[in-house]
Coordinates of C-alpha atoms in Angstrom, one line a residue:
X1 CA -95.9 -14.5 -106.3
X2 CA -94.4 -17.8 -105.2
X3 CA -92.9 -18.3 -108.7
X4 CA -91.3 -14.9 -108.5
X5 CA -89.8 -15.8 -105.1
X6 CA -88.3 -18.9 -106.6
X7 CA -86.7 -17.0 -109.3
X8 CA -85.1 -14.7 -106.7
X9 CA -83.7 -17.8 -104.9
X10 CA -81.6 -18.7 -107.9
X11 CA -78.4 -16.7 -108.4
X12 CA -78.2 -14.7 -111.6
X13 CA -74.7 -16.1 -112.3
X14 CA -74.0 -19.7 -111.7
X15 CA -70.3 -20.3 -111.5
X16 CA -69.1 -23.4 -113.5
X17 CA -67.1 -25.2 -110.8
X18 CA -68.0 -28.7 -111.9
X19 CA -71.8 -28.6 -111.3
X20 CA -73.8 -28.2 -108.1
X21 CA -71.5 -30.6 -106.3
X22 CA -69.2 -27.8 -105.2
X23 CA -72.0 -26.2 -103.2
X24 CA -71.9 -28.9 -100.6
X25 CA -74.7 -30.1 -98.5
X26 CA -75.5 -26.8 -96.7
X27 CA -75.6 -24.8 -100.0
X28 CA -78.0 -27.2 -101.7
X29 CA -80.2 -27.5 -98.6
X30 CA -80.4 -23.7 -98.4
X31 CA -81.5 -23.4 -102.1
X32 CA -84.1 -26.2 -101.7
X33 CA -85.6 -24.7 -98.6
X34 CA -85.7 -21.2 -100.0
X35 CA -87.3 -22.4 -103.3
X36 CA -90.0 -24.2 -101.3
X37 CA -90.8 -21.2 -99.1
X38 CA -90.7 -18.6 -101.9
X39 CA -88.1 -16.5 -100.1
X40 CA -84.8 -15.1 -101.5
X41 CA -81.8 -17.4 -100.9
X42 CA -78.9 -16.3 -98.6
X43 CA -75.9 -18.4 -99.6
X44 CA -73.5 -19.4 -96.8
X45 CA -70.7 -17.3 -98.2
X46 CA -72.8 -14.1 -98.5
X47 CA -71.9 -11.3 -96.1
X48 CA -74.6 -9.1 -94.6
X49 CA -75.2 -5.7 -96.1
X50 CA -74.6 -4.0 -92.7
X51 CA -73.5 -5.1 -89.3
X52 CA -74.4 -3.3 -86.0
X53 CA -74.1 -4.2 -82.3
X54 CA -75.1 -2.6 -79.0
X55 CA -72.9 -2.6 -75.8
X56 CA -73.4 -1.3 -72.3
X57 CA -70.5 0.9 -71.3
X58 CA -71.6 1.0 -67.6
X59 CA -71.7 3.8 -65.1
X60 CA -69.5 6.9 -65.3
X61 CA -68.9 9.3 -62.4
X62 CA -67.6 12.8 -63.1
X63 CA -66.8 15.2 -60.3
X64 CA -68.8 18.5 -60.2
X65 CA -66.9 21.5 -61.7
X66 CA -64.1 19.2 -62.9
X67 CA -61.8 21.2 -65.2
X68 CA -61.8 18.7 -68.0
X69 CA -63.1 15.1 -68.3
X70 CA -62.6 13.0 -71.4
X71 CA -64.9 10.1 -72.0
X72 CA -63.8 7.7 -74.8
X73 CA -66.5 6.3 -77.2
X74 CA -65.4 2.7 -76.7
X75 CA -64.2 1.4 -73.3
X76 CA -61.6 -0.7 -75.1
X77 CA -59.0 0.2 -77.7
X78 CA -60.3 -0.4 -81.3
X79 CA -57.9 -0.5 -84.3
X80 CA -60.2 0.5 -87.2
X81 CA -59.6 2.6 -90.3
X82 CA -61.3 6.0 -90.7
X83 CA -63.9 5.7 -88.0
X84 CA -66.7 8.3 -87.4
X85 CA -68.2 9.1 -84.1
X86 CA -71.7 10.3 -83.1
X87 CA -72.7 11.2 -79.5
X88 CA -76.3 11.7 -78.4
X89 CA -77.9 12.2 -75.0
X90 CA -81.1 10.2 -74.5
X91 CA -84.2 12.2 -73.7
X92 CA -82.5 15.6 -74.1
X93 CA -82.9 18.2 -76.7
X94 CA -80.3 18.0 -79.6
X95 CA -77.2 19.9 -78.8
X96 CA -73.6 20.1 -79.9
X97 CA -71.0 18.1 -78.1
X98 CA -67.3 18.8 -77.8
X99 CA -65.7 15.6 -79.4
X100 CA -62.1 15.1 -80.1
X101 CA -60.6 13.5 -83.2
X102 CA -60.3 10.2 -81.4
X103 CA -64.0 10.3 -80.5
X104 CA -63.7 11.3 -76.9
X105 CA -66.5 13.4 -75.4
X106 CA -65.2 16.4 -73.4
X107 CA -66.9 17.9 -70.3
X108 CA -65.6 21.2 -69.1
X109 CA -66.8 22.5 -65.7
X110 CA -69.2 19.5 -65.4
X111 CA -72.6 20.4 -63.7
X112 CA -75.3 18.3 -62.2
X113 CA -77.6 18.9 -65.2
X114 CA -75.0 17.3 -67.5
X115 CA -75.8 14.0 -65.9
X116 CA -77.9 11.5 -67.9
X117 CA -77.8 8.6 -70.4
X118 CA -75.4 9.0 -73.3
X119 CA -74.8 6.9 -76.4
X120 CA -71.8 6.9 -78.8
X121 CA -71.9 5.1 -82.2
X122 CA -68.7 4.4 -83.9
X123 CA -69.0 3.6 -87.7
X124 CA -66.3 2.1 -90.0
X125 CA -65.8 -0.3 -92.9
X126 CA -64.7 -3.9 -92.5
X127 CA -64.1 -6.0 -95.5
X128 CA -66.1 -3.6 -97.6
X129 CA -69.1 -3.9 -95.3
X130 CA -70.4 -0.9 -93.1
X131 CA -70.1 -1.8 -89.4
X132 CA -71.3 0.2 -86.5
X133 CA -71.0 -0.3 -82.7
X134 CA -73.0 1.6 -80.1
X135 CA -71.9 2.1 -76.5
X136 CA -74.3 3.2 -73.8
X137 CA -73.2 5.1 -70.7
X138 CA -75.0 6.4 -67.6
X139 CA -73.2 9.5 -66.4
X140 CA -73.6 10.8 -62.8
X141 CA -72.1 13.9 -61.2
X142 CA -70.7 13.6 -57.7
X143 CA -68.7 15.7 -55.3
X144 CA -66.4 15.0 -52.3
X145 CA -67.5 16.0 -48.8
X146 CA -65.9 19.2 -47.5
X147 CA -66.7 22.8 -47.1
X148 CA -66.7 25.8 -44.8
X149 CA -69.6 27.7 -43.1
X150 CA -68.3 31.1 -42.1
X151 CA -70.0 33.5 -39.6
X152 CA -69.0 37.2 -39.7
X153 CA -70.1 39.9 -37.2
X154 CA -70.0 43.6 -38.1
X155 CA -70.9 46.7 -36.0
X156 CA -72.9 49.5 -37.7
X157 CA -74.9 52.6 -36.9
X158 CA -77.8 51.6 -39.1
X159 CA -79.9 48.5 -39.5
X160 CA -81.6 49.0 -42.9
X161 CA -81.8 46.5 -45.7
X162 CA -80.8 49.1 -48.4
X163 CA -77.5 49.9 -46.7
X164 CA -76.8 46.3 -45.7
X165 CA -77.2 45.2 -49.4
X166 CA -74.8 47.9 -50.6
X167 CA -72.3 46.7 -48.0
X168 CA -72.6 43.0 -49.1
X169 CA -72.2 43.9 -52.8
X170 CA -69.0 45.8 -52.0
X171 CA -67.7 43.0 -49.8
X172 CA -68.4 40.3 -52.4
X173 CA -66.5 42.4 -55.0
X174 CA -63.4 42.6 -52.7
X175 CA -63.5 38.8 -52.1
X176 CA -63.6 37.9 -55.8
X177 CA -59.8 38.1 -56.1
X178 CA -59.5 35.7 -53.1
X179 CA -61.9 33.2 -54.9
X180 CA -59.6 33.2 -58.0
X181 CA -56.4 32.7 -55.9
X182 CA -57.9 29.9 -53.7
X183 CA -60.0 28.2 -56.5
X184 CA -63.1 28.4 -54.3
X185 CA -66.6 29.8 -54.4
X186 CA -68.0 32.2 -51.8
X187 CA -71.8 32.7 -51.4
X188 CA -73.7 34.8 -48.8
X189 CA -76.5 32.7 -47.5
X190 CA -78.2 34.8 -44.8
X191 CA -78.0 38.2 -43.1
X192 CA -79.4 39.2 -39.7
X193 CA -79.5 42.6 -37.9
X194 CA -80.1 43.1 -34.2
X195 CA -79.3 45.8 -31.5
X196 CA -75.9 45.7 -29.8
X197 CA -75.9 44.7 -26.1
X198 CA -73.4 47.5 -25.2
X199 CA -75.3 50.3 -26.9
X200 CA -78.8 49.1 -28.0
X201 CA -80.0 52.5 -29.0
X202 CA -77.1 53.7 -31.2
X203 CA -75.3 50.5 -32.4
X204 CA -76.3 47.4 -34.3
X205 CA -74.7 44.1 -35.1
X206 CA -74.9 42.7 -38.7
X207 CA -74.5 39.0 -38.8
X208 CA -73.4 37.6 -42.2
X209 CA -73.3 33.9 -43.0
X210 CA -70.9 32.9 -45.8
X211 CA -70.8 29.5 -47.5
X212 CA -67.5 28.4 -48.9
X213 CA -67.3 25.7 -51.7
X214 CA -63.9 24.3 -52.4
X215 CA -64.8 23.4 -56.1
X216 CA -64.1 26.7 -57.8
X217 CA -62.5 27.2 -61.2
X218 CA -59.4 25.0 -61.7
X219 CA -59.7 23.5 -58.3
X220 CA -58.5 20.1 -59.6
X221 CA -55.7 21.4 -61.9
X222 CA -53.3 18.9 -60.2
X223 CA -55.5 15.9 -60.8
X224 CA -55.3 14.8 -64.5
X225 CA -55.7 11.0 -64.3
X226 CA -58.7 9.2 -65.8
X227 CA -58.3 6.2 -63.5
X228 CA -61.1 6.2 -60.9
X229 CA -58.9 5.0 -58.0
X230 CA -56.1 7.5 -58.7
X231 CA -58.5 10.4 -59.3
X232 CA -60.5 9.9 -56.2
X233 CA -57.3 9.8 -54.1
X234 CA -56.1 13.0 -55.7
X235 CA -59.5 14.7 -55.1
X236 CA -59.4 13.8 -51.4
X237 CA -55.9 15.3 -51.0
X238 CA -56.9 18.4 -52.9
X239 CA -60.0 19.0 -50.9
X240 CA -58.1 18.8 -47.6
X241 CA -55.4 21.1 -48.8
X242 CA -57.7 23.7 -50.2
X243 CA -59.8 23.6 -47.0
X244 CA -56.9 24.7 -44.9
X245 CA -55.7 27.3 -47.5
X246 CA -59.1 29.0 -47.8
X247 CA -59.5 29.2 -44.0
X248 CA -56.1 30.9 -43.7
X249 CA -56.8 33.2 -46.6
X250 CA -60.1 34.4 -45.2
X251 CA -58.6 35.0 -41.7
X252 CA -55.9 37.1 -43.2
X253 CA -58.3 39.0 -45.4
X254 CA -60.5 40.2 -42.5
X255 CA -57.5 41.1 -40.5
X256 CA -56.3 43.4 -43.3
X257 CA -59.8 44.7 -44.0
X258 CA -61.4 45.6 -40.6
X259 CA -63.7 48.4 -41.8
X260 CA -65.9 48.8 -44.9
X261 CA -67.4 52.1 -45.9
X262 CA -70.7 52.6 -47.7
X263 CA -71.6 56.1 -49.0
X264 CA -75.0 57.4 -49.9
X265 CA -76.9 60.5 -51.0
X266 CA -78.4 61.4 -47.6
X267 CA -75.7 60.0 -45.4
X268 CA -72.1 60.7 -46.4
X269 CA -70.5 57.5 -44.9
X270 CA -71.4 54.4 -42.9
X271 CA -68.9 52.1 -41.5
X272 CA -69.3 48.3 -41.1
X273 CA -66.5 47.2 -38.8
X274 CA -65.6 43.5 -38.5
X275 CA -65.6 42.2 -34.9
X276 CA -65.6 38.4 -35.3
X277 CA -65.0 35.6 -37.8
X278 CA -65.7 32.0 -37.2
X279 CA -65.4 28.8 -39.3
X280 CA -67.3 25.5 -39.2
X281 CA -66.2 22.6 -41.3
X282 CA -69.1 20.9 -43.0
X283 CA -69.6 17.3 -44.0
X284 CA -72.9 17.6 -45.9
X285 CA -74.0 17.2 -49.5
X286 CA -74.9 20.2 -51.7
X287 CA -78.5 20.7 -52.8
X288 CA -79.5 18.1 -55.3
X289 CA -77.0 15.5 -54.1
X290 CA -77.2 12.6 -51.7
X291 CA -75.1 9.7 -50.4
X292 CA -76.3 6.6 -52.4
X293 CA -73.2 4.4 -52.1
X294 CA -73.1 3.9 -55.9
X295 CA -69.5 5.0 -56.2
X296 CA -67.5 2.2 -54.5
X297 CA -64.3 4.1 -54.6
X298 CA -65.8 6.9 -52.5
X299 CA -68.6 5.6 -50.3
X300 CA -69.1 8.9 -48.5
X301 CA -69.2 10.9 -51.8
X302 CA -72.4 12.7 -52.7
X303 CA -74.1 11.5 -55.9
X304 CA -76.5 13.6 -57.9
X305 CA -80.2 12.9 -57.4
X306 CA -81.9 11.5 -60.6
X307 CA -85.1 12.8 -62.1
X308 CA -88.1 12.2 -59.7
X309 CA -86.0 12.8 -56.6
X310 CA -84.6 15.8 -54.8
X311 CA -82.3 16.8 -51.9
X312 CA -82.5 20.1 -50.0
X313 CA -79.3 21.9 -49.2
X314 CA -77.4 20.5 -46.1
X315 CA -79.0 17.1 -46.5
X316 CA -77.3 13.8 -47.2
X317 CA -80.2 11.9 -48.8
X318 CA -82.2 12.0 -52.0
X319 CA -86.0 11.8 -51.5
X320 CA -88.8 11.0 -54.0
X321 CA -90.8 14.1 -55.0
X322 CA -93.9 14.3 -52.9
X323 CA -97.4 13.7 -54.4
X324 CA -98.3 16.8 -56.5
X325 CA -94.7 17.6 -57.5
X326 CA -92.1 16.3 -60.0
X327 CA -88.5 16.9 -61.1
X328 CA -87.3 16.7 -64.7
X329 CA -83.6 16.8 -64.5
X330 CA -80.7 15.6 -62.4
X331 CA -79.6 17.5 -59.3
X332 CA -82.8 19.1 -58.2
X333 CA -82.8 20.7 -54.7
X334 CA -86.6 21.1 -54.8
X335 CA -89.4 19.6 -56.9
X336 CA -91.7 21.5 -59.2
X337 CA -95.3 21.7 -58.2
X338 CA -98.0 20.6 -60.7
X339 CA -100.3 23.2 -62.2
X340 CA -103.4 24.2 -60.3
X341 CA -106.1 21.5 -60.2
X342 CA -103.6 18.8 -61.0
X343 CA -101.8 16.2 -58.9
X344 CA -99.5 13.1 -59.3
X345 CA -100.8 9.7 -58.4
X346 CA -97.7 8.5 -56.6
X347 CA -94.5 10.1 -55.3
X348 CA -91.3 10.2 -57.4
X349 CA -92.8 11.7 -60.6
X350 CA -90.2 12.6 -63.2
X351 CA -92.3 14.1 -65.9
X352 CA -94.9 16.8 -66.3
X353 CA -97.1 14.2 -67.9
X354 CA -97.4 12.5 -64.5
X355 CA -99.6 15.3 -63.3
X356 CA -103.3 14.5 -63.8
X357 CA -106.6 16.2 -62.7
X358 CA -107.4 15.8 -59.1
X359 CA -110.9 14.4 -59.8
X360 CA -109.4 11.3 -61.3
X361 CA -107.1 10.7 -58.4
X362 CA -109.9 11.4 -55.9
X363 CA -112.1 8.9 -57.7
X364 CA -109.4 6.2 -57.6
X365 CA -108.7 6.9 -53.9
X366 CA -112.5 6.7 -53.1
X367 CA -112.7 3.3 -54.8
X368 CA -109.7 2.1 -52.8
X369 CA -111.3 3.3 -49.5
X370 CA -114.6 1.6 -50.4
X371 CA -113.0 -1.8 -50.9
X372 CA -113.0 -2.7 -47.2
X373 CA -116.7 -1.8 -47.0
X374 CA -117.6 -3.9 -49.9
X375 CA -115.7 -6.8 -48.4
X376 CA -117.7 -6.4 -45.2
X377 CA -121.0 -6.6 -47.2
X378 CA -120.0 -9.5 -49.5
X379 CA -118.2 -11.7 -46.9
X380 CA -121.3 -12.5 -44.7
X381 CA -123.3 -13.5 -47.8
X382 CA -120.6 -15.8 -48.9
X383 CA -120.4 -17.4 -45.5
X384 CA -124.1 -17.9 -45.4
X385 CA -124.1 -19.6 -48.8
X386 CA -121.3 -21.9 -47.8
X387 CA -123.2 -22.8 -44.6
X388 CA -126.4 -23.7 -46.5
X389 CA -124.4 -25.8 -49.0
X390 CA -122.8 -27.7 -46.1
X391 CA -126.2 -28.4 -44.5
X392 CA -127.7 -29.6 -47.8
X393 CA -124.8 -31.9 -48.4
X394 CA -125.2 -33.4 -44.9
X395 CA -128.9 -33.9 -45.5
X396 CA -128.3 -35.7 -48.8
X397 CA -125.7 -37.9 -47.2
X398 CA -128.1 -38.7 -44.3
X399 CA -130.8 -39.7 -46.9
X400 CA -128.4 -42.0 -48.7
X401 CA -127.3 -43.6 -45.5
X402 CA -130.9 -44.3 -44.5
X403 CA -131.6 -45.9 -47.9
X404 CA -128.6 -48.2 -47.6
X405 CA -129.3 -49.3 -43.9
X406 CA -129.4 -53.1 -43.0
X407 CA -133.2 -53.2 -42.6
X408 CA -133.8 -51.7 -46.0
X409 CA -131.4 -54.2 -47.5
X410 CA -133.1 -57.1 -45.8
X411 CA -136.5 -56.1 -47.0
X412 CA -135.2 -55.6 -50.5
X413 CA -133.6 -59.1 -50.5
X414 CA -136.7 -60.8 -49.1
X415 CA -138.9 -59.3 -51.8
X416 CA -136.5 -60.4 -54.5
X417 CA -136.4 -63.9 -53.1
X418 CA -140.2 -64.2 -52.9
X419 CA -140.6 -63.2 -56.5
X420 CA -137.9 -65.8 -57.6
X421 CA -139.5 -68.7 -55.7
X422 CA -143.0 -67.8 -57.0
X423 CA -141.8 -67.9 -60.5
X424 CA -140.1 -71.2 -60.0
X425 CA -143.2 -72.8 -58.4
X426 CA -145.5 -71.8 -61.2
X427 CA -143.5 -73.9 -63.7
X428 CA -145.1 -77.4 -62.9
X429 CA -148.6 -76.0 -62.9
X430 CA -148.2 -74.5 -66.3
X431 CA -146.9 -77.9 -67.7
X432 CA -149.9 -80.4 -67.6
X433 CA -148.3 -82.9 -70.0
X434 CA -145.6 -83.8 -67.7
X435 CA -145.6 -87.1 -65.9
X436 CA -146.6 -87.6 -62.3
X437 CA -143.2 -88.6 -61.3
X438 CA -141.3 -85.8 -63.0
X439 CA -143.5 -83.1 -61.5
X440 CA -142.9 -83.7 -57.8
X441 CA -139.3 -84.5 -58.4
X442 CA -138.9 -81.4 -60.3
X443 CA -140.7 -79.4 -57.7
X444 CA -138.6 -80.9 -54.9
X445 CA -135.4 -80.2 -56.7
X446 CA -136.5 -76.6 -57.3
X447 CA -137.6 -76.3 -53.7
X448 CA -134.3 -77.6 -52.5
X449 CA -132.4 -75.2 -54.7
X450 CA -134.5 -72.2 -53.6
X451 CA -134.4 -73.3 -50.0
X452 CA -130.6 -73.5 -50.1
X453 CA -130.4 -70.1 -51.7
X454 CA -132.8 -68.8 -49.1
X455 CA -130.8 -70.3 -46.4
X456 CA -127.7 -68.6 -47.6
X457 CA -129.5 -65.3 -47.6
X458 CA -130.9 -65.9 -44.2
X459 CA -127.5 -66.6 -42.8
X460 CA -126.5 -63.3 -44.2
X461 CA -129.6 -61.2 -43.4
X462 CA -131.1 -63.0 -40.3
X463 CA -134.3 -65.1 -39.7
X464 CA -136.9 -65.6 -42.5
X465 CA -139.8 -63.3 -42.7
X466 CA -143.2 -64.7 -41.6
X467 CA -144.8 -62.9 -44.6
X468 CA -142.6 -64.9 -46.9
X469 CA -143.7 -68.3 -45.5
X470 CA -147.4 -67.3 -45.7
X471 CA -147.1 -66.2 -49.3
X472 CA -145.4 -69.5 -50.3
X473 CA -148.2 -71.6 -48.8
X474 CA -150.8 -69.6 -50.6
X475 CA -149.1 -69.9 -54.0
X476 CA -148.5 -73.7 -53.9
X477 CA -151.8 -74.5 -52.3
X478 CA -150.3 -77.3 -50.2
X479 CA -148.1 -77.8 -47.3
X480 CA -144.6 -77.4 -48.6
X481 CA -141.6 -78.6 -46.5
X482 CA -139.3 -75.6 -45.9
X483 CA -135.8 -76.2 -44.7
X484 CA -134.9 -74.2 -41.6
X485 CA -131.5 -73.2 -40.4
X486 CA -131.3 -76.3 -38.1
X487 CA -132.2 -78.7 -40.9
X488 CA -129.5 -77.3 -43.1
X489 CA -127.0 -77.8 -40.3
X490 CA -128.1 -81.5 -40.0
X491 CA -127.9 -81.9 -43.8
X492 CA -124.3 -80.6 -43.9

């Protein structure tokens, strides 16, 4: 195997450029290292088979219901020949995208669900080598603040849901032309019926709440710029202008249409007569949007809530989904509950896989609740063990201190000195051949030496022990002069 690798290291055709000298130091070193390792050589002048790179395109904000938004594949102009473009959305089912010849991704009537992570790969040939570059984008929908809450009061002879619904269907059909002209959206949000104060027995008041969104079809037809600063300024002006126009148009409409007739099988005709219209300008986010301060050019704009979060209508904040719920896509006004018998471990779940059986979660929670109890049981035992260890350490230290006290040291030193003197005094008695003069002199000299040593120790440890003097007399069998502390002072 190694030999085969070495053969792959050598080129099949060796150009005759005057021998290996033309390779240079790096080329020869490459061949040598490759032949030693058994791996194919890559000569310095060889080009890679393919070249690819990844780039972060950044955050992209697209206004909800924008007429047309064009997102280029590359954030910078690239002069390449015959490029191909491929757009994909991460984590989403495969779908067809509208892509221009220049590789721009087109969004028409952008919705909150179109938000997500997108990637575009541009492929082309460079010096005969395939090259690809991938750009990643995080796209978020947003909308400007601005809208109308309209309250309508109608008088009627009946207060039944069936007739009220028929009346609202007819009213909505008549308002459809106004929506087209004013580029807005009208939605009935609530209806109430209660007796009239003037004639409670024979007359009723129908209260209708109408929500007006300024982002209808072609609402931004005058804003065509792709520059974020320019486009947000244009959107602000458009919203303010449309707000005034829609309010005037609705006022004019209900002045021209005071009465609405509803016919039925049993009752020939019922009139719903308009008596009042009121407007309330709103500064709140739509459902599924919240003010997150991500868009620096429009700090009060409402940004779409990401998966795992939600925002109810008329609220300006995104909240994590509560435990037991999840949200899969962008722009959810409410979270989806888990199936029966399942729950999420933590808030903010963004996948159905985050739902687990309740037993597992209860077991984990019970263990967490038991931890303080376990600590209360273990902590006193640990403290008792530490206290016993400290006591044993103090006792051992006290024993060592007693063993090394001055009295014990003096007794040990006296015993050692006695044994030394005894061994020295036995020497002349074991040598009978010695002369009479040498024995006593030798004895005296040894006595002087031992006495001087004993004096030194006595200066250190105190007075000589009586037991020591008695033992010396017994061993020598005669009265032996012993130097005392006063004699040594006279000698010195």
